XYZ file of N, CA and C in Angstrom:
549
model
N 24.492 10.808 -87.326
C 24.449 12.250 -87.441
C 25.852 12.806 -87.216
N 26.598 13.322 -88.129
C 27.468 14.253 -88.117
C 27.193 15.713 -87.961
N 28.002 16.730 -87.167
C 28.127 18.113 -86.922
C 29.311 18.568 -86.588
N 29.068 19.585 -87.366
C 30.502 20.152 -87.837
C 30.582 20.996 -85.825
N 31.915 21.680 -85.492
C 32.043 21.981 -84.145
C 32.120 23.342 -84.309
N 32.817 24.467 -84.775
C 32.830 25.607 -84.573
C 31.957 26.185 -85.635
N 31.321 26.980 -85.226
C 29.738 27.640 -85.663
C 28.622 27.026 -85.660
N 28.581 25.732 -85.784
C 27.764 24.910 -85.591
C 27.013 24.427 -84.141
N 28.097 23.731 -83.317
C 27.500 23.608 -81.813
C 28.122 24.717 -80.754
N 28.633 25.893 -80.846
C 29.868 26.453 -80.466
C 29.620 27.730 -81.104
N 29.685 28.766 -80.781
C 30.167 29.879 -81.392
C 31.529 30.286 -80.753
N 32.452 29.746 -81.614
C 34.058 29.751 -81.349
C 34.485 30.918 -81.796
N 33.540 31.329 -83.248
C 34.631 32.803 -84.150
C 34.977 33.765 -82.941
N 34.234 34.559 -82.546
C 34.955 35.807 -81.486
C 36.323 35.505 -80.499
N 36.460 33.817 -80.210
C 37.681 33.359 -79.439
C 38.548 32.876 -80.708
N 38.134 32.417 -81.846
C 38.928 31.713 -83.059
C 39.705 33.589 -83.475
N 39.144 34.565 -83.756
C 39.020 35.449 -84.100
C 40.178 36.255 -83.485
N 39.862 36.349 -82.081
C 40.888 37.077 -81.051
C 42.341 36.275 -81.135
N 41.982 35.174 -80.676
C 43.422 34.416 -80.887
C 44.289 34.216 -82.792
N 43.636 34.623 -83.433
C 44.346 34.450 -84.869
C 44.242 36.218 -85.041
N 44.082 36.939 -84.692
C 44.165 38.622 -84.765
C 45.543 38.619 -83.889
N 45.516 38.308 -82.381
C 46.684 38.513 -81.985
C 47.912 37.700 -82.213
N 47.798 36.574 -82.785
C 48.686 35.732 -83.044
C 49.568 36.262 -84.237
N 48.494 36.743 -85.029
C 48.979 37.550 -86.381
C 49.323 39.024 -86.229
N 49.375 39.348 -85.259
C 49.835 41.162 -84.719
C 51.050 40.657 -84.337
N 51.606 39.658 -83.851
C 52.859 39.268 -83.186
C 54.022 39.274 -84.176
N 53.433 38.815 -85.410
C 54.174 38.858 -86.515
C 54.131 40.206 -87.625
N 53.351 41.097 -87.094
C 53.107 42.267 -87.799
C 52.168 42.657 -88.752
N 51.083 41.565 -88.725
C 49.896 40.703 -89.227
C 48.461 41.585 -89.295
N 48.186 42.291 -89.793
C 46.761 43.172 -89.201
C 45.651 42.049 -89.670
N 44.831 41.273 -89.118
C 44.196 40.803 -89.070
C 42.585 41.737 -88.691
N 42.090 41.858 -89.819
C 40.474 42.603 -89.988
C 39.314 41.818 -89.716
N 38.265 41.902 -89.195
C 37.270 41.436 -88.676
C 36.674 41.141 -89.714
N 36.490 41.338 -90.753
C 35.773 41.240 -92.267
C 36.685 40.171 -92.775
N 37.638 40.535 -92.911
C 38.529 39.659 -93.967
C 38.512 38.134 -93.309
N 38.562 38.197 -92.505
C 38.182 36.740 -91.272
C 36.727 36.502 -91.709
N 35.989 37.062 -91.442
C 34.558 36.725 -91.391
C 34.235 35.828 -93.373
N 35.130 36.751 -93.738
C 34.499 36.119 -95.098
C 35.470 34.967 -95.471
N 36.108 34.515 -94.408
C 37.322 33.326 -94.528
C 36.901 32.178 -93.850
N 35.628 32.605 -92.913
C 34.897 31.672 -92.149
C 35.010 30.370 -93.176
N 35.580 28.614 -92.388
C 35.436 27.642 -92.871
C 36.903 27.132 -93.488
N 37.637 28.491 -93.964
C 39.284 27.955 -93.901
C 39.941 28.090 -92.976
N 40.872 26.968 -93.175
C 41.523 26.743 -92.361
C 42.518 27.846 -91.572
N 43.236 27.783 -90.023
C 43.945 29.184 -89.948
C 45.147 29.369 -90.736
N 46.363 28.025 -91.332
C 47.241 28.013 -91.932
C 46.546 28.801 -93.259
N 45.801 28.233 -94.235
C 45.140 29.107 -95.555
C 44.777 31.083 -94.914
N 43.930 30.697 -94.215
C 43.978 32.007 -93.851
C 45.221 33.303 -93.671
N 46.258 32.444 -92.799
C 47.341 33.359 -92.367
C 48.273 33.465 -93.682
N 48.191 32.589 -94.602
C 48.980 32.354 -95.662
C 48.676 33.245 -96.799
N 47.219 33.704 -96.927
C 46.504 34.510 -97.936
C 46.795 36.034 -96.980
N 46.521 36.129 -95.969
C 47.052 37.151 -95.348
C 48.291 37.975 -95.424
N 49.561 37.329 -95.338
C 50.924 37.531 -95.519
C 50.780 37.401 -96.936
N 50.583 36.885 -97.987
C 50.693 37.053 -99.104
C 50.550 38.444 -99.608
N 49.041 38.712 -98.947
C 48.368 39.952 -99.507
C 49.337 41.249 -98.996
N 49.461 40.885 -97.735
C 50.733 42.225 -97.235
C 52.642 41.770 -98.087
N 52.532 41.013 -98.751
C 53.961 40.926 -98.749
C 54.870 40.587 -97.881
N 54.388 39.856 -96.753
C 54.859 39.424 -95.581
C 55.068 38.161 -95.546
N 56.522 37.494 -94.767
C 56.634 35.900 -94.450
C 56.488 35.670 -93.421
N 55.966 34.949 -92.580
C 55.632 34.672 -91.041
C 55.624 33.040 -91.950
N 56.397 32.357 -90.691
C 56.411 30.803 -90.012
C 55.046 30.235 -89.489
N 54.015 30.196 -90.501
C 52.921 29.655 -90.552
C 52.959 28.870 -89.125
N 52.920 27.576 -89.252
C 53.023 26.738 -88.365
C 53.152 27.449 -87.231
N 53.795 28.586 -86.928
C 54.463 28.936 -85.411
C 53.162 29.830 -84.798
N 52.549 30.752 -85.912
C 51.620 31.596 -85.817
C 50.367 30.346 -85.236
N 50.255 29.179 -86.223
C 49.111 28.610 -85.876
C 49.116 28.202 -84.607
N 50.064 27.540 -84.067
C 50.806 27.228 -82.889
C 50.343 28.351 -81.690
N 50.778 29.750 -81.581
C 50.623 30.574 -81.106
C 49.033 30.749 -80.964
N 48.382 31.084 -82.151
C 47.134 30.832 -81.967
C 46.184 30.188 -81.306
N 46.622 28.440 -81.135
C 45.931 27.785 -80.537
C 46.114 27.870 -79.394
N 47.493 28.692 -78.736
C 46.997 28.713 -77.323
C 46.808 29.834 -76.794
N 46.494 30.659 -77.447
C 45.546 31.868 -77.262
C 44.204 31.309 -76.920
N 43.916 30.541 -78.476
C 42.538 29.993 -77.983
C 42.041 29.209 -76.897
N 42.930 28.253 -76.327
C 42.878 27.494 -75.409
C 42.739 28.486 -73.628
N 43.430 29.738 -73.881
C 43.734 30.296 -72.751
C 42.285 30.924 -72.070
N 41.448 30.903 -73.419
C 40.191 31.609 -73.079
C 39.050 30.599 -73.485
N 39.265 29.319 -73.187
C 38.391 28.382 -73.835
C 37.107 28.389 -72.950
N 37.415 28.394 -71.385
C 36.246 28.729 -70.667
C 35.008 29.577 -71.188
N 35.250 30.670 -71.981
C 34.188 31.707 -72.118
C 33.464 30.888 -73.476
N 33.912 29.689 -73.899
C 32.635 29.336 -75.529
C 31.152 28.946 -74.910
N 31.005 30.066 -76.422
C 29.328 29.662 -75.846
C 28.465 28.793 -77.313
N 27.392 28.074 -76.393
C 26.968 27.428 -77.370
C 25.897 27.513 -77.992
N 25.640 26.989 -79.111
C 24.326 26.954 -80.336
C 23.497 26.206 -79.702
N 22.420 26.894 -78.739
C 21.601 26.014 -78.143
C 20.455 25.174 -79.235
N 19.785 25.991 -80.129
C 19.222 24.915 -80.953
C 19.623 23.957 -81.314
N 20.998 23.991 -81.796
C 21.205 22.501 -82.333
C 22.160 21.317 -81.330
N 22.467 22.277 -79.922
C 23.185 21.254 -78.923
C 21.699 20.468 -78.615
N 20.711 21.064 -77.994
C 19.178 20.494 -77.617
C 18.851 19.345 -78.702
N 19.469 19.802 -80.641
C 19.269 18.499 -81.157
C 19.784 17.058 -80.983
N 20.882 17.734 -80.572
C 22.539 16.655 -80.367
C 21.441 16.032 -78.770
N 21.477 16.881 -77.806
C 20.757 15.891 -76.758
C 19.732 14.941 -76.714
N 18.747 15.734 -77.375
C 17.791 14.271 -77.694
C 17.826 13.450 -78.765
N 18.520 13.562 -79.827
C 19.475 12.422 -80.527
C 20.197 11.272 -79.480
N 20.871 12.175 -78.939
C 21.726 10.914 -77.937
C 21.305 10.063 -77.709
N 22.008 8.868 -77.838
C 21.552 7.556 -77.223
C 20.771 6.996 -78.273
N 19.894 7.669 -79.258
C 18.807 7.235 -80.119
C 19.530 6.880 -81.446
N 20.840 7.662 -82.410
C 21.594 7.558 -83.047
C 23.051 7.589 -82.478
N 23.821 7.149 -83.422
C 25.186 7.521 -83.536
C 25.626 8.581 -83.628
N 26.376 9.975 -82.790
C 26.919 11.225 -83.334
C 28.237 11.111 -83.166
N 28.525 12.367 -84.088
C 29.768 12.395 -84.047
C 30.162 14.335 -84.317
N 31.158 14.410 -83.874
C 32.385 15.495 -84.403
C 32.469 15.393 -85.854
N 32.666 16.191 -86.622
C 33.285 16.380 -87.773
C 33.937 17.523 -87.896
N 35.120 17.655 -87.552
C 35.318 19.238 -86.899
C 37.097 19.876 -88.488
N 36.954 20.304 -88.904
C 38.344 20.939 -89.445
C 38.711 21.363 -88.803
N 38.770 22.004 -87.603
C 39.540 22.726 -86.225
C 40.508 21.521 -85.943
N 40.927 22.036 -84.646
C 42.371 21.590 -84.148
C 41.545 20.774 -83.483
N 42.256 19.545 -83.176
C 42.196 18.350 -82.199
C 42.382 19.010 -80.622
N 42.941 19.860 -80.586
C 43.300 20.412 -79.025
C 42.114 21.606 -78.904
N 41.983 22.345 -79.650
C 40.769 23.059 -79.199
C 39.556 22.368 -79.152
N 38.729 21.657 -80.184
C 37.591 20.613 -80.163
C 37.577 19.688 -79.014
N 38.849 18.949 -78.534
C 38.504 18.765 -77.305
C 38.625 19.003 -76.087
N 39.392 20.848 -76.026
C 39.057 21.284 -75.421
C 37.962 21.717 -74.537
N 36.695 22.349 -75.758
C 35.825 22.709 -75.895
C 34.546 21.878 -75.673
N 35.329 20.903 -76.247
C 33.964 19.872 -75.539
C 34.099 19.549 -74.526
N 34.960 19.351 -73.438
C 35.710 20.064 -72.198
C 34.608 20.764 -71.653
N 34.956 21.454 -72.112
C 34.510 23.465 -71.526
C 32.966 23.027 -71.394
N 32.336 23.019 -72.244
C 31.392 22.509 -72.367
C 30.193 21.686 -71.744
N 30.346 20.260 -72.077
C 30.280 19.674 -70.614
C 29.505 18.426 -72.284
N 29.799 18.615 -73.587
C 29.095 17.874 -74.291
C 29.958 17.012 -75.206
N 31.184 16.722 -74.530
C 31.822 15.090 -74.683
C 30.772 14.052 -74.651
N 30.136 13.399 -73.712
C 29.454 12.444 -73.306
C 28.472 12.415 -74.503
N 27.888 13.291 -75.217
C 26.983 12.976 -75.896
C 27.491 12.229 -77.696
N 28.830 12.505 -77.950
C 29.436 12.052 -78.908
C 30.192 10.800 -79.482
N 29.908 9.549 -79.591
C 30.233 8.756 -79.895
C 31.891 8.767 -80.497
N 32.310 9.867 -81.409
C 33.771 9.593 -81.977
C 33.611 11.225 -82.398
N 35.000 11.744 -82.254
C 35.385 13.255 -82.869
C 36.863 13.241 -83.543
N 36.403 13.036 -84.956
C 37.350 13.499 -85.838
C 37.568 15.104 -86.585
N 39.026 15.527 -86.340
C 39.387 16.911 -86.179
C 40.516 16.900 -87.935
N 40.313 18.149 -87.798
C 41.366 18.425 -89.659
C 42.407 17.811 -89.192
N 43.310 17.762 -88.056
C 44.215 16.658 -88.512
C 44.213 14.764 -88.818
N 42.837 15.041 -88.942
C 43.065 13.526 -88.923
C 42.027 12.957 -90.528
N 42.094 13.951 -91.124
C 42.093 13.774 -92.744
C 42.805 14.630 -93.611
N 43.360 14.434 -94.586
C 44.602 14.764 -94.982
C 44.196 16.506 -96.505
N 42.879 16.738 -96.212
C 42.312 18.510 -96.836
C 41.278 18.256 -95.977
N 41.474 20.088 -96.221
C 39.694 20.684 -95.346
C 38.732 20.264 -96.541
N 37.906 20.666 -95.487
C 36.546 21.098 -96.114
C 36.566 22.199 -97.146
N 36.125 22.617 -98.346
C 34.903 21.309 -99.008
C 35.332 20.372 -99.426
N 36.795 19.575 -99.398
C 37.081 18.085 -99.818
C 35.870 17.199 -98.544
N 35.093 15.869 -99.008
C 34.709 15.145 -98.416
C 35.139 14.421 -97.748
N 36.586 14.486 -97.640
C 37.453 13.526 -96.525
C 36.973 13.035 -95.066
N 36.866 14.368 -94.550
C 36.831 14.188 -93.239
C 35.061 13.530 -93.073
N 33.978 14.295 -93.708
C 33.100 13.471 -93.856
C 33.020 11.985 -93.841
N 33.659 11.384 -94.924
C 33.770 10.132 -95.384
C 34.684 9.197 -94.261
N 35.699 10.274 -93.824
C 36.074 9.451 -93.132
C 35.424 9.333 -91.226
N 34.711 10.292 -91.120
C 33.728 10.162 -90.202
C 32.692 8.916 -89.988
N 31.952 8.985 -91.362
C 30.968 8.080 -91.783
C 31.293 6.751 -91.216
N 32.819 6.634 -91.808
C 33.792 5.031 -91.997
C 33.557 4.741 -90.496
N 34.226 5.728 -89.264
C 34.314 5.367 -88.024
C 33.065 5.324 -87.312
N 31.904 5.882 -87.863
C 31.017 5.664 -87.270
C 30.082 4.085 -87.572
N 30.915 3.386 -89.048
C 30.317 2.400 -89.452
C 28.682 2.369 -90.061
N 28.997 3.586 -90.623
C 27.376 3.751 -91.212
C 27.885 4.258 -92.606
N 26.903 4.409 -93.890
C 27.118 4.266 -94.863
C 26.657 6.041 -95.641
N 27.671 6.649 -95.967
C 27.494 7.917 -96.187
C 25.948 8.532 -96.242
N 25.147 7.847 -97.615
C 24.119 8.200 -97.615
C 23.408 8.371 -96.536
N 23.639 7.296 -95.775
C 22.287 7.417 -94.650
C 22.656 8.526 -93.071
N 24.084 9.623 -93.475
C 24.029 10.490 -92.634
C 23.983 11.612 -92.657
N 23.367 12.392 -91.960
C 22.883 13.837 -92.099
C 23.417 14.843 -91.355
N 24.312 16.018 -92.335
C 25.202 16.416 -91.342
C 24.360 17.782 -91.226
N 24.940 18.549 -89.887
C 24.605 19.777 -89.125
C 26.261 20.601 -90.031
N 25.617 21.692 -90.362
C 27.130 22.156 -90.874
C 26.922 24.104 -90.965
N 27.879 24.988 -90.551
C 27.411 26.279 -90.848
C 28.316 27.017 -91.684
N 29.024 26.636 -92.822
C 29.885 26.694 -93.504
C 29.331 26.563 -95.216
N 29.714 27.153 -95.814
C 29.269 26.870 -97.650
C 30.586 25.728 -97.809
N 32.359 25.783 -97.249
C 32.315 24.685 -97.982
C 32.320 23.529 -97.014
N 31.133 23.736 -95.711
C 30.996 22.624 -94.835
C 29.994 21.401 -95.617
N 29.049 22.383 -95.728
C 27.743 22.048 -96.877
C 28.127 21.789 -98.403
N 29.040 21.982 -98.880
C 30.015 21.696 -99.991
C 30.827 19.909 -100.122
N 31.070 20.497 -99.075
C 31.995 18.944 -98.489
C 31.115 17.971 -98.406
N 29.783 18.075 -97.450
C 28.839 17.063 -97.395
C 28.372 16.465 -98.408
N 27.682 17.277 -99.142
C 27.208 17.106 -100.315
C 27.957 16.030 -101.465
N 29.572 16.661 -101.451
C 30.154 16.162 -102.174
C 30.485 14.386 -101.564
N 30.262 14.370 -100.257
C 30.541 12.931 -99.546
C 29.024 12.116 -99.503
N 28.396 12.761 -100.439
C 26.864 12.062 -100.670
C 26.029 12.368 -99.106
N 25.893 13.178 -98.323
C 25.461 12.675 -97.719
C 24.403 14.026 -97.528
N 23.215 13.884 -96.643
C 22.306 15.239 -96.676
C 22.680 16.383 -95.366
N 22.481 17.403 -95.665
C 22.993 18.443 -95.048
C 22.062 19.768 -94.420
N 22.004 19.899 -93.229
C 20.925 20.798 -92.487
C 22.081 21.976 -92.670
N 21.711 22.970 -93.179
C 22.775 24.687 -92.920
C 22.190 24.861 -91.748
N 23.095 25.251 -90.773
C 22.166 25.775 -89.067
C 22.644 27.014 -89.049
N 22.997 27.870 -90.305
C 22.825 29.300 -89.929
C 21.494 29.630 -89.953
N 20.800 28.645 -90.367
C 18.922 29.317 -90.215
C 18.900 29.487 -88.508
N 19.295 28.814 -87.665
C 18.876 28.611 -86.589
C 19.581 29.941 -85.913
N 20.268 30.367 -86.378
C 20.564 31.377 -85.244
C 19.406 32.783 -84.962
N 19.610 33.424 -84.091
C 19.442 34.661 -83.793
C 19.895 35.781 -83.645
């Protein structure tokens, strides 16, 4: 079982959100609550990049993302989580293989699973830097699958993203949307 980490086990956007709004005000950046929301699933470099484009603005990508992440990190204590589908991840445990499949940062994801207290239940967590495109490319999928030593088809990912569920799909494998699950 693969699951994707922010929106999925985590509701990260309102801390992903705050920290890429102010990160991007630093640079002169107006970052809108909408324009984010409908960006949900790209990455923050794509994001900040379509941003400054749209204003005619150059900001040092990298430095902004940089900045960002430790915004996010500064307030990592307050994530809260997707109890329906952490309760799935728990009684899975031990019974299957799970894993991370996260396009987020390697430092926030394991931050957060940190914060959290739901490291222990994850067998391996692979983060966007450690496949070479986001999501919806199947990379990180596939290359999830690989480390978990199981064979695409036979894993079923948790994902709250169109191109999370995009990506899966495209890495053969079956896909639960857990925006049903919210409230």
């Amino acid at each position: 079982m693969l699951f994707d980490w922010d929106g999925t086990l985590v509701n990260s956007h309102p801390l992903n959100f705050r920290g890429l709004s102010r990160a991007c005000a630093r640079w002169g950046l107006m970052l809108n609550e909408s324009f984010y929301t409908s960006r949900i699933g790209t990455s923050g470099a794509e994001l900040i990049s379509e941003l400054a484009a749209a204003t005619g603005t150059h900001v040092p990508i990298d430095e902004v993302v940089a900045q960002c992440l430790d915004l996010i990190l500064d307030e990592i204590a307050e994530l809260q989580t997707y109890q329906p589908v952490v309760q799935l991840a728990e009684t899975l445990h031990g019974r299957l293989p799970l894993a991370i499949a996260s396009g987020g940062a390697r430092r926030a994801v394991h931050a957060g699973l940190d914060a959290t207290g739901l490291r222990p239940l994850f067998t391996d967590v692979i983060t966007g830097e450690d496949a070479p495109r986001g999501k919806p490319d199947p990379g990180l999928f596939l290359l999830t699958a690989a480390r978990l030593a199981v064979a695409p088809a036979r894993c079923l990912v948790y994902e709250d993203s169109t191109e999370g569920v995009q990506a899966a799909k495209a890495a053969g494998m079956d896909v639960v949307d857990v925006r049903c699950f919210r409230t």
